[in-house]
Coordinates of C-alpha atoms in Angstrom, one line a residue:
Chain A
M22 CA 118.1 109.6 117.5
R23 CA 115.2 111.3 119.1
N24 CA 114.0 112.8 115.8
D25 CA 114.6 109.4 114.2
I26 CA 112.2 107.8 116.7
L27 CA 109.6 110.5 116.2
R28 CA 109.8 110.1 112.4
T29 CA 109.5 106.3 112.7
C30 CA 106.5 106.7 115.0
R31 CA 104.8 109.1 112.6
V32 CA 105.1 106.6 109.7
V33 CA 104.0 103.7 112.0
H34 CA 101.1 105.6 113.4
G35 CA 99.9 106.6 109.9
W36 CA 100.1 103.1 108.4
L37 CA 98.7 101.2 111.3
G38 CA 95.9 103.8 111.6
I39 CA 94.9 103.5 108.0
V40 CA 95.1 99.7 108.0
T41 CA 93.0 99.3 111.1
G42 CA 90.8 102.4 111.2
L43 CA 87.8 101.2 109.3
F44 CA 87.5 97.8 111.2
L45 CA 87.9 99.7 114.5
F46 CA 85.3 102.3 113.5
I47 CA 82.7 99.5 113.1
A48 CA 83.8 97.7 116.2
F49 CA 83.5 100.9 118.3
Y50 CA 80.2 102.1 116.8
A51 CA 78.5 98.7 117.3
G52 CA 80.3 98.2 120.6
A53 CA 78.9 101.5 121.9
V54 CA 75.4 100.3 120.9
T55 CA 75.9 96.9 122.7
I56 CA 76.4 98.7 126.0
F57 CA 72.6 98.9 126.0
W58 CA 72.1 95.3 124.8
P59 CA 69.4 94.4 127.3
A60 CA 67.4 97.5 126.4
L61 CA 67.7 96.7 122.7
D62 CA 66.5 93.1 123.2
R63 CA 63.7 94.4 125.2
W64 CA 62.8 96.9 122.4
A65 CA 62.7 94.1 119.9
L66 CA 60.9 91.6 122.1
P67 CA 57.5 90.6 120.8
P68 CA 54.8 90.4 123.5
S69 CA 54.2 86.8 124.6
A70 CA 50.8 85.2 125.0
G71 CA 52.0 83.1 127.9
L72 CA 51.2 84.1 131.5
V73 CA 54.0 84.7 133.9
T74 CA 53.3 82.6 136.9
P75 CA 53.7 84.5 140.2
L76 CA 57.0 83.9 142.0
E77 CA 55.2 82.4 145.0
Q78 CA 54.0 79.6 142.9
A79 CA 57.4 78.9 141.3
A80 CA 58.1 75.9 143.5
E81 CA 54.8 74.3 142.3
L82 CA 55.6 75.2 138.7
I83 CA 59.0 73.5 138.9
E84 CA 57.5 70.4 140.5
Q85 CA 54.8 70.0 137.8
A86 CA 57.2 70.8 134.9
N87 CA 59.9 68.4 136.1
E88 CA 57.3 65.6 136.6
Q89 CA 55.4 66.1 133.2
R90 CA 58.5 67.0 131.2
P91 CA 61.4 65.0 132.6
E92 CA 63.8 66.4 129.9
S93 CA 63.5 69.8 131.7
R94 CA 65.3 68.4 134.7
R95 CA 68.7 68.5 133.1
D96 CA 68.9 72.3 132.9
F97 CA 66.1 74.9 133.4
T98 CA 66.0 78.4 134.5
V99 CA 63.5 80.3 136.8
H100 CA 63.4 84.0 135.9
L101 CA 62.9 86.3 138.8
G102 CA 61.4 89.2 136.8
A103 CA 64.2 91.7 137.2
D104 CA 65.6 90.4 134.0
T105 CA 63.1 91.8 131.5
E106 CA 64.6 90.1 128.4
I107 CA 62.6 86.9 128.8
P108 CA 58.9 87.3 129.7
A109 CA 58.4 83.9 131.4
R110 CA 58.8 82.4 134.9
M111 CA 60.4 79.1 133.8
T112 CA 62.2 78.1 130.6
W113 CA 64.4 75.4 129.2
R114 CA 66.0 74.9 125.9
L115 CA 64.2 72.7 123.3
S116 CA 67.5 71.1 122.6
R117 CA 71.2 71.8 123.2
G118 CA 72.4 74.5 120.9
N119 CA 68.9 75.6 120.0
R120 CA 68.0 79.2 120.7
E121 CA 64.3 78.3 121.0
L122 CA 63.0 78.0 124.6
V123 CA 60.1 76.1 126.1
A124 CA 58.3 78.5 128.5
A125 CA 56.2 76.9 131.3
S126 CA 53.4 78.5 133.3
L127 CA 50.5 77.4 135.5
D128 CA 47.0 78.3 134.3
A129 CA 44.2 79.4 136.6
D130 CA 43.4 75.8 137.6
G131 CA 47.0 75.1 138.4
H132 CA 47.6 73.0 135.3
L133 CA 50.9 73.2 133.5
H134 CA 50.9 75.3 130.3
L135 CA 53.7 75.2 127.8
S136 CA 54.5 77.6 125.0
S137 CA 57.5 78.2 122.8
L138 CA 59.6 81.4 123.1
T139 CA 62.4 82.6 120.9
P140 CA 64.6 85.3 122.7
T141 CA 65.3 88.2 120.4
A142 CA 68.6 88.0 118.5
L143 CA 69.1 91.8 118.0
G144 CA 71.6 92.5 120.8
R145 CA 73.5 89.3 119.8
F146 CA 73.7 90.4 116.2
I147 CA 75.0 93.9 117.0
D148 CA 77.5 92.2 119.3
H149 CA 78.5 89.9 116.3
V150 CA 79.2 93.1 114.3
H151 CA 81.2 94.4 117.1
R152 CA 83.3 91.3 117.6
T153 CA 84.1 90.9 113.9
G154 CA 84.6 94.6 113.1
G155 CA 81.9 94.2 110.4
L156 CA 83.9 91.6 108.4
P157 CA 81.5 89.6 106.4
V158 CA 83.0 86.3 107.5
G159 CA 82.1 83.8 110.3
E160 CA 82.5 84.8 113.9
E161 CA 85.5 82.6 114.6
L162 CA 87.6 83.9 111.7
G163 CA 86.4 87.5 112.0
T164 CA 87.3 87.5 115.7
A165 CA 90.7 86.1 115.0
I166 CA 91.4 88.8 112.4
M167 CA 90.2 91.5 114.9
G168 CA 92.7 90.0 117.4
G169 CA 95.5 91.0 114.9
V170 CA 93.8 94.3 114.3
S171 CA 93.7 95.0 118.0
L172 CA 97.4 94.3 118.4
L173 CA 98.2 96.8 115.7
Y174 CA 95.7 99.2 117.3
A175 CA 97.5 99.0 120.6
V176 CA 100.8 99.8 118.8
A177 CA 99.1 102.7 116.9
L178 CA 98.0 104.1 120.3
I179 CA 101.6 104.0 121.7
S180 CA 103.2 105.5 118.6
G181 CA 100.5 108.2 118.5
L182 CA 101.3 109.0 122.1
V183 CA 105.0 109.2 121.3
I184 CA 104.4 111.6 118.4
F185 CA 102.2 113.9 120.5
L186 CA 104.2 113.9 123.7
P187 CA 106.8 116.6 122.7
S188 CA 104.0 119.1 122.0
L189 CA 101.6 117.8 124.7
T190 CA 101.7 120.8 126.9
R191 CA 101.5 123.3 124.0
D192 CA 98.9 121.7 121.9
L193 CA 96.6 119.6 124.1
F194 CA 93.8 122.1 124.5
A195 CA 94.7 124.2 121.4
L196 CA 91.9 124.2 119.0
R197 CA 93.1 126.2 116.1
I198 CA 89.8 127.4 114.7
G199 CA 91.0 129.3 111.7
P200 CA 91.5 129.2 108.0
S201 CA 93.3 125.8 108.2
A202 CA 90.5 123.3 108.9
K203 CA 93.2 120.6 108.7
L204 CA 94.9 121.9 111.8
L205 CA 91.6 122.0 113.6
W206 CA 90.9 118.4 112.6
R207 CA 94.2 117.4 113.9
D208 CA 93.7 119.3 117.1
I209 CA 90.4 117.5 117.6
H210 CA 91.9 114.1 116.8
N211 CA 94.7 114.7 119.3
L212 CA 92.4 116.0 122.0
T213 CA 90.0 113.1 121.6
G214 CA 92.9 110.6 121.6
M215 CA 94.7 112.1 124.6
V216 CA 91.6 112.5 126.8
S217 CA 90.4 108.9 126.1
L218 CA 93.8 107.3 126.0
P219 CA 93.4 105.2 129.2
F220 CA 90.1 103.9 127.8
H221 CA 91.7 103.0 124.5
L222 CA 94.7 101.3 126.1
V223 CA 92.3 99.2 128.2
I224 CA 90.1 98.4 125.2
A225 CA 93.1 97.5 123.0
L226 CA 94.8 95.2 125.5
T227 CA 91.6 93.5 126.6
A228 CA 90.3 93.1 122.9
V229 CA 93.5 91.2 122.0
V230 CA 92.7 88.8 124.7
F231 CA 89.0 88.4 124.0
C232 CA 89.8 87.7 120.3
L233 CA 92.8 85.4 120.8
H234 CA 92.1 83.7 124.1
D235 CA 91.7 80.2 122.7
E236 CA 95.0 80.4 120.9
I237 CA 96.7 81.9 124.0
Y238 CA 95.3 79.1 126.2
D239 CA 96.6 76.5 123.7
A240 CA 100.1 77.9 123.6
L241 CA 100.1 78.4 127.5
D242 CA 99.0 74.7 127.8
R243 CA 102.0 73.6 125.7
V244 CA 104.7 75.9 127.0
V245 CA 103.8 76.5 130.6
Y246 CA 101.3 73.9 131.8
R247 CA 102.8 71.1 129.7
G248 CA 99.4 69.6 128.9
T249 CA 97.8 69.9 132.3
L250 CA 95.7 73.0 131.6
R251 CA 92.5 71.0 130.8
A252 CA 92.7 69.3 134.2
V253 CA 93.1 72.7 135.9
F254 CA 90.3 74.1 134.0
Q255 CA 88.0 71.2 135.0
A256 CA 89.0 71.3 138.6
E257 CA 88.0 74.9 138.8
N258 CA 84.8 74.7 136.7
P259 CA 82.3 76.4 138.9
F260 CA 79.4 74.3 137.4
G261 CA 81.1 71.1 138.6
S262 CA 81.3 72.3 142.2
V263 CA 78.2 70.4 143.3
P264 CA 79.2 66.7 143.0
R265 CA 76.9 64.6 140.8
D266 CA 74.7 62.2 142.7
S267 CA 71.7 60.7 140.8
A268 CA 69.9 59.5 144.0
P269 CA 66.5 61.3 144.1
A270 CA 66.1 64.1 146.6
A271 CA 63.7 67.0 147.4
M272 CA 64.9 70.5 146.5
L273 CA 64.5 73.7 148.5
S274 CA 62.0 76.2 147.1
P275 CA 63.4 79.2 145.1
A276 CA 62.3 81.5 148.0
E277 CA 64.4 79.4 150.5
I278 CA 67.4 79.4 148.1
L279 CA 67.2 83.2 147.8
A280 CA 66.8 83.6 151.6
R281 CA 70.0 81.6 152.2
L282 CA 71.9 83.7 149.6
K283 CA 70.6 87.0 151.1
D284 CA 72.3 86.1 154.4
K285 CA 75.5 85.6 152.7
A286 CA 75.5 88.4 150.1
P287 CA 72.9 91.1 151.0
G288 CA 74.0 93.5 148.2
F289 CA 73.6 90.9 145.4
Q290 CA 70.5 91.4 143.2
P291 CA 69.5 88.0 141.8
N292 CA 67.7 87.9 138.5
A293 CA 67.6 84.2 137.5
L294 CA 68.1 80.7 139.1
Q295 CA 69.5 78.1 136.7
Y296 CA 69.0 74.5 137.9
R297 CA 70.9 71.5 136.8
N298 CA 70.2 67.9 137.5
A299 CA 67.0 68.8 139.3
G300 CA 65.4 66.3 141.6
T301 CA 68.6 64.5 142.4
K302 CA 70.9 64.7 145.4
G303 CA 73.5 66.4 143.2
A304 CA 71.1 69.1 141.9
S305 CA 72.8 72.5 141.7
V306 CA 71.4 76.0 141.3
T307 CA 73.3 78.8 139.8
V308 CA 72.0 82.1 140.9
W309 CA 72.7 84.8 138.3
G310 CA 72.6 88.5 139.3
G311 CA 74.6 91.6 139.8
D312 CA 76.1 94.0 142.4
E313 CA 76.8 97.4 140.9
R314 CA 79.4 98.1 143.6
Y315 CA 81.8 95.6 142.0
L316 CA 83.5 95.1 138.7
M317 CA 81.5 92.3 137.1
R318 CA 82.4 89.8 134.5
M319 CA 79.5 89.5 132.2
R320 CA 76.8 92.0 131.2
E321 CA 75.7 93.2 134.7
R322 CA 76.1 89.6 135.9
G323 CA 78.0 87.5 138.3
F324 CA 76.8 84.2 139.7
V325 CA 77.0 81.9 142.7
V326 CA 76.6 78.1 142.6
M327 CA 74.6 76.5 145.4
S328 CA 73.3 73.0 146.2
A329 CA 69.6 73.0 145.4
V330 CA 69.0 70.3 148.0
T331 CA 70.9 71.7 151.0
G332 CA 71.2 75.3 150.0
E333 CA 74.9 75.1 150.7
I334 CA 77.1 77.6 148.8
A335 CA 79.4 75.7 146.6
N336 CA 81.3 78.3 144.5
T337 CA 81.7 82.0 145.0
E338 CA 84.5 82.6 142.5
Y339 CA 82.2 84.6 140.2
L340 CA 80.1 86.3 143.0
P341 CA 80.8 90.0 143.1
G342 CA 82.6 90.8 146.3
F343 CA 83.4 87.1 147.2
Q344 CA 86.0 86.4 144.5
G345 CA 89.7 85.5 145.2
G346 CA 92.4 88.0 144.2
Y347 CA 93.0 86.4 140.8
G348 CA 89.4 86.1 139.9
R349 CA 88.8 89.7 141.0
A350 CA 91.6 90.9 138.7
V351 CA 90.2 89.0 135.7
S352 CA 86.7 90.3 136.3
A353 CA 88.2 93.8 136.4
F354 CA 89.5 93.3 132.8
F355 CA 86.1 92.2 131.6
A356 CA 84.2 94.9 133.4
L357 CA 86.6 97.7 132.2
H358 CA 86.1 96.6 128.6
A359 CA 82.3 96.5 128.7
G360 CA 81.4 99.0 131.5
N361 CA 80.0 96.3 133.8
F362 CA 80.0 98.3 137.0
G363 CA 78.6 101.4 138.6
G364 CA 75.2 101.4 136.9
P365 CA 73.8 103.7 134.3
A366 CA 76.2 106.6 134.6
V367 CA 79.1 104.4 133.7
K368 CA 77.1 102.9 130.9
W369 CA 76.4 106.2 129.3
G370 CA 80.1 107.2 129.9
Y371 CA 81.1 104.0 127.9
F372 CA 78.6 104.8 125.2
V373 CA 80.1 108.3 124.7
L374 CA 83.7 106.9 124.9
G375 CA 82.8 104.2 122.3
L376 CA 81.3 106.7 119.9
G377 CA 84.2 109.1 120.6
G378 CA 86.5 106.2 119.6
A379 CA 84.7 105.7 116.3
F380 CA 85.1 109.4 115.7
L381 CA 88.8 109.2 116.5
F382 CA 89.3 106.6 113.7
Y383 CA 87.1 108.6 111.3
S384 CA 89.1 111.8 111.9
G385 CA 92.3 109.8 111.6
N386 CA 91.4 108.6 108.2
L387 CA 90.4 112.1 107.1
L388 CA 93.8 113.4 108.3
W389 CA 95.7 110.7 106.3
I390 CA 93.6 111.4 103.2
E391 CA 94.3 115.2 103.5
N392 CA 98.0 114.7 104.1
R393 CA 98.3 112.5 101.1
R394 CA 96.2 114.7 98.9
R395 CA 98.5 117.7 99.7
R396 CA 101.5 115.5 99.0
D397 CA 100.1 114.5 95.6
K398 CA 99.2 118.1 94.8
D399 CA 102.7 119.3 95.6
G400 CA 104.3 116.2 94.1
G401 CA 103.9 117.2 90.5
K402 CA 101.5 114.5 89.5
G403 CA 99.4 117.2 87.8
G404 CA 97.8 117.9 91.1
M405 CA 95.5 114.9 90.9
P406 CA 95.0 112.7 94.0
S407 CA 96.5 109.3 93.6
R408 CA 94.3 106.2 93.4
S409 CA 95.0 105.1 97.0
V410 CA 93.9 108.5 98.3
R411 CA 90.6 108.3 96.3
G412 CA 90.1 104.7 97.3
M413 CA 90.6 105.5 100.9
A414 CA 88.3 108.5 100.7
I415 CA 85.5 106.3 99.1
A416 CA 86.1 103.5 101.7
T417 CA 86.0 105.9 104.6
T418 CA 82.7 107.5 103.7
G419 CA 81.1 104.1 102.5
V420 CA 82.2 102.0 105.4
C421 CA 81.7 104.4 108.2
L422 CA 78.3 105.7 107.1
G423 CA 77.2 102.3 105.7
S424 CA 77.8 100.6 109.0
M425 CA 75.9 103.3 110.9
I426 CA 73.0 102.9 108.5
G427 CA 73.3 99.1 108.9
V428 CA 73.1 99.2 112.7
S429 CA 70.1 101.5 112.7
L430 CA 68.3 99.6 110.0
S431 CA 68.8 96.2 111.7
I432 CA 67.3 97.7 114.9
A433 CA 64.3 99.4 113.2
A434 CA 63.6 96.4 111.0
S435 CA 63.5 93.9 113.8
K436 CA 59.9 94.5 114.8
W437 CA 58.6 94.7 111.2
L438 CA 60.4 91.5 110.3
H439 CA 58.9 89.8 113.3
V440 CA 55.4 90.7 112.1
H441 CA 56.0 90.0 108.4
A442 CA 58.8 87.5 108.1
G443 CA 58.6 85.5 111.4
Q444 CA 62.3 85.1 112.2
P445 CA 64.2 88.4 112.2
A446 CA 67.5 86.7 113.1
I447 CA 67.8 85.3 109.6
W448 CA 67.4 88.7 107.9
Q449 CA 69.6 90.7 110.1
N450 CA 72.9 89.7 108.5
G451 CA 71.5 90.5 105.0
I452 CA 70.1 93.9 106.0
F453 CA 73.3 95.0 107.6
Y454 CA 75.7 93.9 104.8
A455 CA 73.3 95.2 102.1
A456 CA 73.4 98.6 103.8
L457 CA 77.2 98.5 104.1
F458 CA 77.8 97.5 100.4
V459 CA 75.2 99.8 99.0
A460 CA 76.8 102.7 100.8
L461 CA 80.2 101.7 99.6
G462 CA 78.9 101.5 96.0
W463 CA 77.2 104.8 96.4
S464 CA 80.3 106.5 97.7
F465 CA 82.2 105.2 94.7
L466 CA 79.5 106.3 92.2
R467 CA 78.8 109.7 93.6
G468 CA 82.2 110.7 95.0
P469 CA 82.9 110.5 98.7
A470 CA 82.0 114.2 99.4
R471 CA 78.5 114.2 97.9
A472 CA 77.9 110.6 99.1
R473 CA 78.8 111.7 102.6
A474 CA 76.0 114.2 102.8
E475 CA 73.5 111.9 101.1
L476 CA 74.4 108.9 103.3
L477 CA 74.1 111.1 106.4
W478 CA 70.5 111.9 105.4
V479 CA 69.8 108.2 105.0
S480 CA 71.4 107.5 108.5
A481 CA 69.0 110.2 109.9
A482 CA 66.1 108.6 108.1
V483 CA 66.7 105.0 109.2
T484 CA 67.6 106.1 112.8
I485 CA 64.3 108.0 113.2
A486 CA 62.6 104.9 111.8
I487 CA 63.4 103.4 115.3
P488 CA 61.2 105.7 117.4
L489 CA 58.8 106.1 114.5
T490 CA 58.2 102.3 114.6
S491 CA 57.3 102.6 118.3
F492 CA 55.1 105.6 117.7
L493 CA 53.2 103.8 114.9
A494 CA 52.8 100.7 117.1
W495 CA 51.2 103.0 119.7
V496 CA 48.8 105.0 117.4
V497 CA 48.0 102.2 114.9
P498 CA 47.5 99.0 116.9
S499 CA 46.2 97.2 113.8
L500 CA 49.8 97.0 112.4
G501 CA 50.5 94.2 114.9
L502 CA 53.6 96.0 116.2
W503 CA 54.2 96.7 119.9
V504 CA 55.9 99.1 122.2
W505 CA 57.5 98.7 125.6
Q506 CA 57.6 101.3 128.3
E507 CA 60.8 99.7 129.6
S508 CA 62.8 100.4 126.4
I509 CA 61.7 104.0 125.9
G510 CA 65.4 105.0 126.3
V511 CA 66.2 103.3 123.0
D512 CA 63.6 105.4 121.2
A513 CA 64.8 108.6 122.9
A514 CA 68.5 107.9 122.1
A515 CA 67.6 107.0 118.4
L516 CA 65.6 110.2 118.1
A517 CA 68.6 112.2 119.4
G518 CA 70.9 110.4 117.1
A519 CA 68.7 111.1 114.1
V520 CA 68.7 114.8 114.9
I521 CA 72.5 114.8 115.1
F522 CA 72.8 112.9 111.8
A523 CA 70.5 115.4 110.1
A524 CA 72.5 118.3 111.4
L525 CA 75.7 116.7 110.1
A526 CA 74.0 116.0 106.8
R527 CA 73.0 119.7 106.4
R528 CA 76.5 120.8 107.1
S529 CA 78.0 118.4 104.7
A530 CA 75.6 119.3 101.9
R531 CA 76.3 123.0 102.4
R532 CA 80.0 122.3 102.2
V533 CA 79.6 120.4 99.0
R534 CA 77.6 123.3 97.4
S535 CA 80.2 125.9 98.5
V536 CA 83.2 123.9 97.2
S537 CA 81.7 122.3 94.2
A538 CA 83.4 123.6 91.1
A539 CA 81.3 121.2 89.1
P540 CA 83.1 118.0 90.1
S541 CA 82.6 115.1 87.7
P542 CA 81.0 112.2 89.4
G543 CA 83.4 110.1 91.3
A544 CA 86.2 112.7 91.2
M545 CA 88.0 113.7 94.2
T546 CA 87.3 117.3 95.2
R547 CA 88.4 119.5 97.9
A548 CA 85.2 118.7 99.7
D549 CA 86.4 115.1 100.1
C550 CA 88.8 116.3 102.6
P551 CA 88.3 117.4 106.1
D552 CA 88.3 121.2 105.5
Chain B
M8 CA 110.1 104.7 104.2
K9 CA 113.3 106.0 105.6
A10 CA 115.2 104.7 108.6
G11 CA 116.4 101.6 106.9
G12 CA 114.1 100.8 104.0
A13 CA 111.2 98.4 103.7
A14 CA 113.3 95.4 104.7
S15 CA 114.0 97.0 108.0
W16 CA 110.3 97.6 108.6
W17 CA 109.5 94.0 108.1
A18 CA 112.4 92.9 110.2
R19 CA 111.2 95.0 113.0
I20 CA 107.5 94.0 112.8
S21 CA 108.4 90.3 112.5
A22 CA 110.6 90.6 115.6
G23 CA 107.8 92.2 117.5
L24 CA 105.1 89.7 116.4
L25 CA 107.2 86.5 116.4
L26 CA 109.3 87.1 119.6
G27 CA 106.8 89.1 121.6
F28 CA 104.3 86.2 121.9
P29 CA 106.8 83.6 123.3
L30 CA 108.2 86.4 125.5
G31 CA 104.7 86.9 126.9
L32 CA 104.3 83.2 127.4
A33 CA 107.6 82.9 129.3
L34 CA 106.7 85.9 131.6
A35 CA 103.2 84.3 132.2
G36 CA 105.1 81.0 133.0
L37 CA 107.2 82.9 135.5
F38 CA 104.0 84.2 137.1
V39 CA 102.6 80.6 137.3
Q40 CA 105.8 79.4 138.9
L41 CA 106.3 82.1 141.4
A42 CA 102.9 83.4 142.4
P43 CA 100.9 81.6 145.2
D44 CA 98.3 79.2 144.0
G45 CA 94.6 80.3 144.1
P46 CA 91.4 79.9 142.1
G47 CA 91.5 81.7 138.8
K48 CA 95.3 81.7 138.6
F49 CA 95.4 80.1 135.1
Q50 CA 93.0 82.7 133.8
L51 CA 95.1 85.6 135.1
A52 CA 98.1 83.9 133.6
M53 CA 96.4 83.9 130.2
W54 CA 95.7 87.6 130.6
L55 CA 99.4 88.3 131.4
V56 CA 100.6 87.1 128.0
T57 CA 99.3 90.0 126.0
P58 CA 100.8 93.1 127.7
P59 CA 104.5 92.0 127.1
W60 CA 103.5 91.1 123.5
V61 CA 102.1 94.6 122.8
A62 CA 105.1 96.2 124.6
A63 CA 107.5 94.2 122.5
L64 CA 105.6 95.1 119.3
A65 CA 105.8 98.8 120.3
S66 CA 109.4 98.7 121.3
V67 CA 110.7 97.5 117.9
F68 CA 110.1 101.1 116.6
L69 CA 112.3 102.6 119.3
V70 CA 115.5 100.9 118.2
R71 CA 117.5 101.9 115.2
D72 CA 117.0 99.0 112.9
G73 CA 115.5 95.6 112.4
V74 CA 118.7 93.7 113.4
R75 CA 118.8 95.4 116.7
A76 CA 115.0 94.7 117.3
W77 CA 115.8 91.0 116.7
L78 CA 118.8 91.0 119.0
W79 CA 117.2 92.9 121.8
L80 CA 113.9 90.9 121.8
G81 CA 115.7 87.6 121.1
G82 CA 118.0 88.2 124.1
S83 CA 115.0 89.2 126.3
T84 CA 113.0 86.1 125.2
A85 CA 116.0 83.8 125.8
A86 CA 116.6 85.3 129.2
A87 CA 112.9 84.9 130.2
Y88 CA 113.0 81.2 129.2
A89 CA 116.3 80.7 131.0
A90 CA 114.7 82.2 134.1
L91 CA 111.6 80.0 133.7
F92 CA 113.7 76.8 133.4
L93 CA 115.8 77.8 136.4
C94 CA 112.6 78.4 138.5
R95 CA 111.3 75.0 137.4
H96 CA 114.5 73.4 138.2
F97 CA 114.8 74.8 141.7
A98 CA 111.1 74.4 142.4
G99 CA 111.6 70.7 141.6

């Protein structure tokens, strides 16, 4: 029976891995990059002509904007400057669902000055790739499919653990660096998987929920809440915690609001004040900000809702350190998925774990291919790898390297597109999927082994284009590009990435040369496999 | 594809997928019934649906065949709903 289970788990792990591996590779690679979403957006952010009004004048700015532009009263935001993604003091949306913002400032004479501002869409786009696993479909469908993929991924993790447990103590730190490269790859796959198992279990379980939470809420409403969930939802809506009252009333200044909050939560670092129904007795202000000491729900953000008229605190259910037990538990799930706690060290840790995850799936695919290739060789089919093995080898090289090229290319292109095409957001999709499909086609035409080396060179080239763009912006100002000191980390990380890709490309090319017994284009060679 | 053939594999997987979800809902329902009220409770309840679902989906590979997977999970799911209805009944 024990051996039965082991054999079953081996089959399950192999199949689930090969079905989900490529989606998960893209989700993990893009997910690792989204850890630094704010820095990416800053990197791509064009310099704005508008002045940023000093914070001391914010109250005056609000008063003038609300008076001259009554439509701003419904919902506007005062940025405190800690949040560098939006270079303006006060903004509101041009219309509901529109990304474009109106930015307000006061000129030297104290007159209201308005300009339009489109926040960069780069981080959001990489996040879209992360959520949909690179599937070229809409976000809703892609996310739902990834919900299913995440379920299978969770089962693949558990079955992988079951397979490895019996030899855990013997093999965990064994790296058999010898003639059998396959054994070495398996050891690396096992070690990576075991060391990061808690991370992967957390990611798998939370990903299922993030992908399917609408569906789960619907089912829960029917089965458990018997149709009352919407009412519960509304009763707990934090943004409804200041009762509406359209009677006009004077609001406290941002400085007063922040002083009240400081008394209550001294560790909280506010970065934006979002006002709703300004100028009425029911005006509310949502103070967004973070506190690294706690597990936070959104990207480094929690929030507190206050009355903008009395300064009374109306809802602390999302304020780090002031949540109830249930809210704290749910925030922990969010934070553990995205690394929203503990500051930069945790972020870099998540970045490494995310890339390590992508590598886990890549190495898993290579192991599957190698196992199959050996079986075909010994199976008396004339020693030729079967079509599924060749297809998987082509797909693994094409999808993995294609998505890496696509991510780097969308980042590097964002500044150039802003200068030459105006709206980078429209182009991002096209660039990413073009890179993905061209890489797949290339892998098919050239054979996965040679394509791997060549596509790695392309990865290195498009990744170094990121710091090169910043460098050009600095030395050739006439190009109309720009460079921010605040996002120098993006350039440094891309430079390091490019060096690593180039080193891998050299290794791959060397291996192709050493193994190539004149392979016909597209044929499967020994070099297609991990050894 | 040993251990029962392809049919057994589909029987196992369908048991895990189709019974694991309602099992998770029932267990989340028990949480809603039994845990004290508080803000954010419905959100935590939603989060509690998935772990039993994943556990069920993994457990179908630990039993000998698809029929046993359906019986075990079917029994657990029925028991969880029975408990939920009993709780509701006595809670009024």
